[in-house]
Amino acid sequence: VTSEPTPTSDPKRRNLLKAAAAGVIGAVLGVFPALAGLVTFCDPLRRKSGAQGWFPVAPLESLPEDGRPRLFKIICEQVDAWTRCPNMPVGAVYLRRVGPRQVQAFSAVCPHLGCMVETAESGFICPCHKSRFTADGAIDASAGGPVPSPRAMDTLEATLEETPEGTMVRVQYRKFRPGTAEKIPE
Ligand code: FES
């Protein structure tokens, strides 16, 4: 009875297999960082409902100097070799100028149950259950009666970025859990 050598018992073939395995591992290691980068890059889109990230929102000069808030939609406009998602709405924010180069940003989502807050004469009001907020986002109980929102409007981080077109306001957009006294990111 003769026994045929198994493929791996042949030293030449074993070396070949080793080389192939090393090639596969090398390829995986080489591709992985690129994949990780891609996922991070697309992150705001991947989590469409809880989208978050830094977005360019509006030129500083478009904000009234008297501190009146303006509403802006946050749109994802990434279009490049890997990602194509033009005009994808992510959320909405209010921006107001609180100094020559200082901006306050609020999520436009009501902290009570998630309706879209509107501007009012001296601040904000939610049309759903009439929560009122002052211009700086605090709960406004001055009109009397209960305010359904358990917390102030959700502030967002904002920064100014110098671009060739002028000063751009960038906002870190996040969503927060509705109905809680604490501001808990989703
Ligand atoms: S959702 Fe805004 S007051 Fe209820």
Coordinates of N, CA and C and ligand atoms in Angstrom, one line a residue:
V1 N 0.9 -1.2 0.0 CA 0.0 0.0 0.0 C 0.9 1.2 0.0
T2 N 0.7 2.1 -1.0 CA 1.5 3.4 -1.0 C 0.6 4.5 -0.5
S3 N 1.1 5.4 0.1 CA 0.3 6.5 0.5 C 0.7 7.8 -0.2
E4 N -0.3 8.5 -0.8 CA 0.0 9.7 -1.5 C 0.3 10.8 -0.5
P5 N 1.3 11.7 -0.8 CA 1.5 12.8 0.2 C 0.4 13.7 0.1
T6 N 0.0 14.2 1.3 CA -1.0 15.2 1.4 C -0.4 16.5 0.9
P7 N -1.2 17.5 0.4 CA -0.7 18.7 -0.2 C 0.3 19.4 0.8
T8 N -0.1 19.4 2.1 CA 0.7 20.2 3.0 C 2.0 19.5 3.5
S9 N 2.1 18.1 3.1 CA 3.3 17.4 3.5 C 4.4 17.7 2.5
D10 N 4.1 18.3 1.4 CA 5.1 18.6 0.4 C 5.7 20.0 0.8
P11 N 7.0 20.0 1.1 CA 7.6 21.3 1.6 C 7.4 22.5 0.7
K12 N 7.5 22.2 -0.7 CA 7.4 23.3 -1.6 C 5.9 23.8 -1.6
R13 N 5.0 22.9 -1.6 CA 3.6 23.4 -1.6 C 3.2 24.1 -0.3
R14 N 3.9 23.6 0.8 CA 3.6 24.2 2.1 C 4.0 25.7 2.1
N15 N 5.2 25.9 1.5 CA 5.8 27.2 1.4 C 4.8 28.1 0.6
L16 N 4.3 27.5 -0.5 CA 3.4 28.2 -1.4 C 2.2 28.7 -0.6
L17 N 1.6 27.7 0.2 CA 0.4 28.0 0.9 C 0.7 29.1 2.0
K18 N 1.9 29.0 2.6 CA 2.2 30.0 3.6 C 2.3 31.4 2.9
A19 N 2.9 31.5 1.8 CA 3.0 32.7 1.0 C 1.7 33.3 0.7
A20 N 0.8 32.4 0.3 CA -0.6 32.8 -0.1 C -1.3 33.4 1.1
A21 N -1.2 32.6 2.3 CA -1.8 33.1 3.5 C -1.3 34.5 3.9
A22 N 0.0 34.6 3.8 CA 0.6 35.9 4.2 C 0.1 37.0 3.3
G23 N -0.1 36.7 2.0 CA -0.6 37.7 1.1 C -2.0 38.1 1.5
V24 N -2.8 37.1 1.9 CA -4.2 37.4 2.2 C -4.2 38.3 3.5
I25 N -3.4 37.9 4.5 CA -3.4 38.7 5.7 C -2.9 40.1 5.5
G26 N -1.9 40.2 4.6 CA -1.4 41.5 4.3 C -2.4 42.4 3.6
A27 N -3.2 41.7 2.7 CA -4.2 42.5 2.0 C -5.3 43.0 2.9
V28 N -5.7 42.1 3.9 CA -6.7 42.5 4.9 C -6.2 43.6 5.7
L29 N -5.0 43.5 6.2 CA -4.4 44.6 7.0 C -4.3 45.9 6.2
G30 N -4.0 45.8 5.0 CA -3.8 47.0 4.1 C -5.2 47.6 3.9
V31 N -6.2 46.8 3.7 CA -7.5 47.4 3.3 C -8.2 47.9 4.6
F32 N -8.0 47.2 5.8 CA -8.8 47.6 6.9 C -8.8 49.1 7.3
P33 N -7.6 49.7 7.4 CA -7.6 51.1 7.7 C -8.4 51.9 6.8
A34 N -8.4 51.6 5.5 CA -9.1 52.3 4.5 C -10.6 52.2 4.8
L35 N -11.0 50.9 5.1 CA -12.5 50.7 5.4 C -12.9 51.5 6.6
A36 N -12.0 51.4 7.7 CA -12.3 52.2 8.9 C -12.5 53.6 8.6
G37 N -11.6 54.2 7.8 CA -11.7 55.6 7.4 C -13.0 55.9 6.7
L38 N -13.4 55.0 5.8 CA -14.6 55.2 5.0 C -15.8 55.2 5.9
V39 N -15.8 54.3 6.9 CA -17.0 54.2 7.8 C -17.1 55.5 8.6
T40 N -15.9 56.0 9.1 CA -16.0 57.2 9.8 C -16.4 58.4 8.9
F41 N -15.9 58.4 7.7 CA -16.3 59.4 6.8 C -17.8 59.4 6.6
C42 N -18.4 58.3 6.4 CA -19.8 58.2 6.1 C -20.7 58.2 7.4
D43 N -20.0 58.3 8.6 CA -20.8 58.1 9.8 C -22.0 58.9 9.9
P44 N -22.0 60.2 9.6 CA -23.3 61.0 9.7 C -24.4 60.4 8.9
L45 N -24.1 59.7 7.8 CA -25.1 59.1 7.0 C -25.5 57.8 7.5
R46 N -24.5 57.0 8.0 CA -24.8 55.7 8.5 C -25.9 55.7 9.6
R47 N -25.8 56.8 10.4 CA -26.7 56.9 11.5 C -27.7 58.0 11.2
K48 N -28.5 57.8 10.2 CA -29.3 58.9 9.7 C -30.2 59.4 10.8
S49 N -30.8 58.5 11.6 CA -31.8 59.1 12.6 C -31.0 59.8 13.7
G50 N -29.9 59.3 14.1 CA -29.1 60.0 15.2 C -27.9 60.6 14.6
A51 N -28.0 61.2 13.5 CA -26.9 61.7 12.7 C -26.1 62.7 13.6
Q52 N -24.8 62.7 13.5 CA -24.1 63.7 14.2 C -22.7 63.9 13.6
G53 N -22.1 65.0 13.8 CA -20.9 65.3 13.2 C -20.8 66.8 13.1
W54 N -19.6 67.3 12.6 CA -19.5 68.8 12.4 C -19.9 69.1 11.0
F55 N -20.8 70.1 10.9 CA -21.3 70.5 9.6 C -21.1 72.0 9.4
P56 N -20.7 72.4 8.2 CA -20.7 73.8 7.9 C -22.2 74.3 7.8
V57 N -22.6 75.3 8.5 CA -24.1 75.6 8.5 C -24.4 76.9 7.8
A58 N -23.6 78.0 8.1 CA -24.0 79.3 7.5 C -22.8 80.2 7.6
P59 N -22.7 81.2 6.8 CA -21.7 82.3 7.0 C -22.1 83.1 8.2
L60 N -21.1 83.5 8.9 CA -21.3 84.3 10.1 C -22.1 85.6 9.8
E61 N -21.8 86.2 8.6 CA -22.4 87.5 8.3 C -23.9 87.3 8.0
S62 N -24.4 86.1 7.9 CA -25.8 85.9 7.6 C -26.6 86.0 8.9
L63 N -25.9 86.1 10.1 CA -26.7 86.1 11.3 C -26.9 87.6 11.8
P64 N -28.1 87.9 12.1 CA -28.4 89.3 12.5 C -27.6 89.7 13.7
E65 N -27.1 91.0 13.7 CA -26.2 91.4 14.8 C -27.0 91.6 16.1
D66 N -28.3 91.8 16.0 CA -29.1 92.0 17.2 C -29.4 90.7 18.0
G67 N -28.9 89.6 17.6 CA -29.1 88.4 18.4 C -30.3 87.6 18.0
R68 N -31.1 88.1 17.0 CA -32.3 87.3 16.6 C -31.8 85.9 16.0
P69 N -32.5 84.8 16.4 CA -32.1 83.5 15.9 C -32.6 83.3 14.5
R70 N -31.8 82.5 13.8 CA -32.2 82.1 12.4 C -32.1 80.6 12.4
L71 N -33.1 80.0 11.6 CA -33.2 78.6 11.5 C -32.4 78.1 10.2
F72 N -31.6 77.1 10.4 CA -30.9 76.5 9.2 C -31.0 75.0 9.2
K73 N -31.2 74.5 8.0 CA -31.2 73.1 7.8 C -29.8 72.6 7.8
I74 N -29.5 71.4 8.3 CA -28.2 70.8 8.1 C -28.3 69.8 7.0
I75 N -27.5 70.1 6.0 CA -27.6 69.2 4.8 C -26.2 68.6 4.6
C76 N -26.3 67.3 4.3 CA -25.0 66.6 4.0 C -24.8 66.7 2.5
E77 N -23.7 67.3 2.2 CA -23.4 67.5 0.7 C -22.1 66.8 0.3
Q78 N -21.8 65.7 1.0 CA -20.5 65.0 0.6 C -20.7 64.4 -0.8
V79 N -19.9 64.7 -1.7 CA -19.9 64.1 -3.0 C -18.4 63.9 -3.4
D80 N -17.9 62.7 -3.4 CA -16.5 62.4 -3.8 C -16.5 61.0 -4.4
A81 N -15.2 60.6 -4.5 CA -15.0 59.3 -5.2 C -15.7 58.1 -4.5
W82 N -15.9 58.3 -3.1 CA -16.4 57.2 -2.3 C -17.9 57.4 -1.9
T83 N -18.3 58.6 -1.8 CA -19.6 58.9 -1.2 C -20.3 59.8 -2.1
R84 N -21.6 59.5 -2.3 CA -22.4 60.4 -3.1 C -23.7 60.6 -2.3
C85 N -23.9 61.7 -1.7 CA -25.2 61.9 -0.9 C -25.6 63.3 -1.0
P86 N -25.7 63.9 -2.1 CA -26.0 65.3 -2.2 C -27.4 65.7 -1.6
N87 N -27.4 66.8 -0.9 CA -28.7 67.3 -0.4 C -29.5 66.4 0.6
M88 N -28.7 65.7 1.4 CA -29.4 64.8 2.3 C -29.7 65.5 3.6
P89 N -30.9 65.8 4.0 CA -31.2 66.5 5.3 C -30.8 65.7 6.5
V90 N -30.2 66.3 7.4 CA -29.7 65.7 8.6 C -30.4 66.2 9.9
G91 N -30.8 67.5 9.8 CA -31.5 68.1 11.0 C -31.6 69.6 10.8
A92 N -31.9 70.3 11.9 CA -32.1 71.7 11.8 C -31.6 72.4 13.1
V93 N -31.0 73.5 12.9 CA -30.5 74.2 14.1 C -30.9 75.7 14.0
Y94 N -30.9 76.3 15.2 CA -31.0 77.8 15.3 C -29.7 78.3 15.7
L95 N -29.3 79.3 14.9 CA -28.0 80.0 15.3 C -28.4 81.5 15.7
R96 N -27.7 82.0 16.7 CA -27.9 83.4 17.0 C -26.5 84.0 17.4
R97 N -26.3 85.2 17.0 CA -25.1 85.9 17.3 C -25.2 86.4 18.7
V98 N -24.2 86.1 19.6 CA -24.2 86.7 20.9 C -22.9 87.6 21.2
G99 N -22.2 87.9 20.1 CA -21.1 88.8 20.2 C -20.6 88.9 18.7
P100 N -19.6 89.8 18.5 CA -19.2 90.0 17.1 C -18.7 88.7 16.5
R101 N -18.0 87.9 17.3 CA -17.5 86.6 16.7 C -17.9 85.4 17.6
Q102 N -19.1 85.6 18.2 CA -19.6 84.5 19.1 C -21.0 84.1 18.6
V103 N -21.2 82.8 18.6 CA -22.5 82.3 18.1 C -23.0 81.2 19.0
Q104 N -24.3 81.2 19.3 CA -24.9 80.2 20.1 C -25.7 79.3 19.1
A105 N -25.7 78.0 19.3 CA -26.4 77.1 18.4 C -27.3 76.2 19.3
F106 N -28.5 76.0 18.8 CA -29.5 75.1 19.5 C -30.0 74.1 18.5
S107 N -30.3 72.9 18.9 CA -31.1 72.0 18.1 C -32.5 72.6 18.0
A108 N -33.1 72.4 16.8 CA -34.5 72.9 16.6 C -35.5 71.9 17.1
V109 N -35.0 70.8 17.6 CA -35.9 69.7 18.1 C -36.4 70.0 19.5
C110 N -37.7 70.0 19.8 CA -38.2 70.3 21.1 C -37.8 69.2 22.1
P111 N -37.2 69.5 23.2 CA -36.8 68.5 24.2 C -38.0 67.7 24.8
H112 N -39.2 68.2 24.6 CA -40.3 67.5 25.2 C -40.6 66.2 24.5
L113 N -41.2 66.4 23.2 CA -41.5 65.1 22.5 C -41.0 65.2 21.0
G114 N -40.1 66.2 20.7 CA -39.4 66.1 19.4 C -40.1 66.9 18.3
C115 N -41.1 67.8 18.6 CA -41.6 68.7 17.5 C -40.5 69.7 17.1
M116 N -40.8 70.4 16.1 CA -39.8 71.5 15.6 C -40.2 72.8 16.3
V117 N -39.3 73.3 17.1 CA -39.5 74.6 17.8 C -39.5 75.7 16.8
E118 N -40.4 76.7 17.1 CA -40.4 77.9 16.2 C -40.0 79.2 17.0
T119 N -39.6 80.2 16.2 CA -39.3 81.4 16.9 C -40.5 82.2 17.3
A120 N -40.4 82.9 18.5 CA -41.6 83.6 19.0 C -41.1 85.1 19.2
E121 N -41.9 85.9 19.7 CA -41.6 87.3 19.8 C -40.3 87.5 20.6
S122 N -40.2 86.8 21.8 CA -39.0 87.0 22.6 C -38.3 85.7 22.9
G123 N -38.2 84.8 21.9 CA -37.5 83.6 22.1 C -38.1 82.5 21.2
F124 N -38.5 81.4 21.8 CA -38.9 80.2 21.0 C -40.2 79.7 21.6
I125 N -41.0 79.0 20.7 CA -42.2 78.3 21.2 C -42.3 77.1 20.4
C126 N -42.8 76.0 21.1 CA -43.1 74.8 20.4 C -44.6 74.7 20.1
P127 N -44.9 74.5 18.8 CA -46.3 74.5 18.5 C -47.1 73.3 19.0
C128 N -46.4 72.3 19.4 CA -47.2 71.1 19.7 C -47.8 71.2 21.1
H129 N -47.1 71.5 22.1 CA -47.7 71.6 23.5 C -47.3 72.9 24.2
K130 N -46.9 73.9 23.4 CA -46.7 75.2 23.9 C -45.6 75.4 24.9
S131 N -44.5 74.6 24.8 CA -43.4 74.9 25.6 C -42.8 76.2 25.1
R132 N -42.4 77.1 26.1 CA -41.8 78.4 25.7 C -40.3 78.4 26.2
F133 N -39.5 79.0 25.4 CA -38.1 79.2 25.8 C -37.7 80.6 25.5
T134 N -36.7 81.1 26.4 CA -36.2 82.4 26.2 C -35.3 82.4 25.0
A135 N -34.8 83.6 24.6 CA -33.9 83.7 23.4 C -32.6 82.9 23.6
D136 N -32.2 82.7 24.9 CA -31.0 81.9 25.1 C -31.3 80.5 25.4
G137 N -32.5 80.0 25.1 CA -32.8 78.6 25.1 C -33.4 78.1 26.5
A138 N -33.4 79.0 27.5 CA -33.8 78.5 28.8 C -35.4 78.4 28.8
I139 N -35.9 77.6 29.7 CA -37.3 77.4 29.8 C -37.9 78.8 30.3
D140 N -39.0 79.2 29.6 CA -39.6 80.5 29.9 C -41.0 80.2 30.5
A141 N -41.0 80.4 31.8 CA -42.3 80.2 32.5 C -43.0 81.5 32.8
S142 N -42.5 82.6 32.2 CA -43.1 83.9 32.5 C -44.5 84.1 32.0
A143 N -45.0 83.2 31.1 CA -46.4 83.4 30.6 C -47.3 82.7 31.5
G144 N -46.8 82.0 32.6 CA -47.7 81.3 33.5 C -48.1 80.0 32.9
G145 N -48.6 79.1 33.8 CA -49.0 77.7 33.4 C -47.7 76.9 33.3
P146 N -48.0 75.6 33.2 CA -46.8 74.6 33.2 C -46.1 74.7 31.8
V147 N -44.9 74.4 31.8 CA -44.1 74.3 30.6 C -43.8 72.8 30.4
P148 N -44.4 72.1 29.4 CA -44.2 70.7 29.3 C -42.8 70.2 29.1
S149 N -41.9 71.0 28.5 CA -40.5 70.6 28.3 C -39.8 70.4 29.6
P150 N -39.2 69.2 29.8 CA -38.5 69.0 31.0 C -37.1 69.6 31.1
R151 N -36.7 70.2 30.0 CA -35.3 70.9 30.1 C -35.3 72.0 29.1
A152 N -34.2 72.8 29.2 CA -34.0 73.9 28.2 C -33.8 73.3 26.8
M153 N -33.8 74.2 25.9 CA -33.4 73.8 24.5 C -32.0 73.2 24.5
D154 N -31.8 72.3 23.6 CA -30.5 71.6 23.6 C -29.5 72.4 22.8
T155 N -28.5 72.9 23.6 CA -27.4 73.7 22.9 C -26.5 72.7 22.2
L156 N -25.9 73.2 21.1 CA -24.9 72.5 20.3 C -23.6 73.2 20.3
E157 N -22.5 72.5 20.1 CA -21.2 73.2 20.0 C -21.1 73.8 18.6
A158 N -20.6 75.1 18.6 CA -20.4 75.8 17.4 C -19.0 76.4 17.4
T159 N -18.5 76.5 16.2 CA -17.1 77.1 16.0 C -17.1 77.9 14.7
L160 N -16.2 78.8 14.7 CA -16.0 79.6 13.4 C -14.8 79.1 12.7
E161 N -15.0 79.1 11.3 CA -13.9 78.6 10.5 C -13.7 79.6 9.4
E162 N -12.4 80.0 9.2 CA -12.1 80.9 8.1 C -12.0 80.2 6.8
T163 N -12.7 80.6 5.8 CA -12.6 79.9 4.5 C -12.4 81.0 3.5
P164 N -12.0 80.7 2.3 CA -11.8 81.7 1.2 C -13.0 82.6 1.0
E165 N -14.2 82.0 1.3 CA -15.4 82.8 1.1 C -15.8 83.6 2.3
G166 N -15.1 83.5 3.4 CA -15.5 84.2 4.6 C -15.6 83.3 5.8
T167 N -16.1 83.9 6.9 CA -16.2 83.1 8.1 C -17.4 82.2 8.1
M168 N -17.2 80.9 8.3 CA -18.3 79.9 8.3 C -18.6 79.4 9.7
V169 N -19.8 79.3 10.1 CA -20.2 78.7 11.3 C -20.3 77.2 11.1
R170 N -19.6 76.5 11.9 CA -19.7 75.0 11.9 C -20.4 74.6 13.2
V171 N -21.2 73.6 13.1 CA -21.9 73.1 14.3 C -21.8 71.6 14.4
Q172 N -21.6 71.2 15.7 CA -21.6 69.7 15.9 C -23.0 69.3 16.2
Y173 N -23.6 68.7 15.1 CA -25.0 68.3 15.3 C -25.2 67.0 16.0
R174 N -26.1 67.0 16.9 CA -26.4 65.8 17.7 C -27.9 65.7 18.0
K175 N -28.4 64.5 18.2 CA -29.7 64.4 18.7 C -29.7 64.0 20.2
F176 N -30.7 64.4 20.9 CA -30.8 64.1 22.3 C -32.1 63.4 22.6
R177 N -32.1 62.6 23.7 CA -33.3 61.9 24.1 C -34.4 62.9 24.5
P178 N -35.6 62.7 23.9 CA -36.7 63.6 24.4 C -37.3 63.2 25.7
G179 N -37.9 64.1 26.4 CA -38.7 63.8 27.6 C -37.9 63.6 28.9
T180 N -36.6 63.9 28.8 CA -35.8 63.7 30.1 C -35.3 65.0 30.6
A181 N -35.2 65.1 31.9 CA -34.7 66.4 32.4 C -33.2 66.6 32.1
E182 N -32.5 65.5 32.0 CA -31.1 65.5 31.6 C -31.0 65.5 30.1
K183 N -29.9 66.1 29.6 CA -29.6 66.1 28.1 C -28.8 64.9 27.8
I184 N -29.4 63.9 27.2 CA -28.7 62.6 27.0 C -28.6 62.4 25.5
P185 N -27.4 62.4 25.0 CA -27.2 62.1 23.5 C -27.7 60.8 23.1
E186 N -28.4 60.8 21.9 CA -28.9 59.5 21.4 C -27.8 58.7 20.7
Ligands
FES1 S1 -43.1 68.5 21.7 FE1 -42.7 70.6 22.2 S2 -43.9 71.0 23.8 FE2 -44.4 69.0 23.4

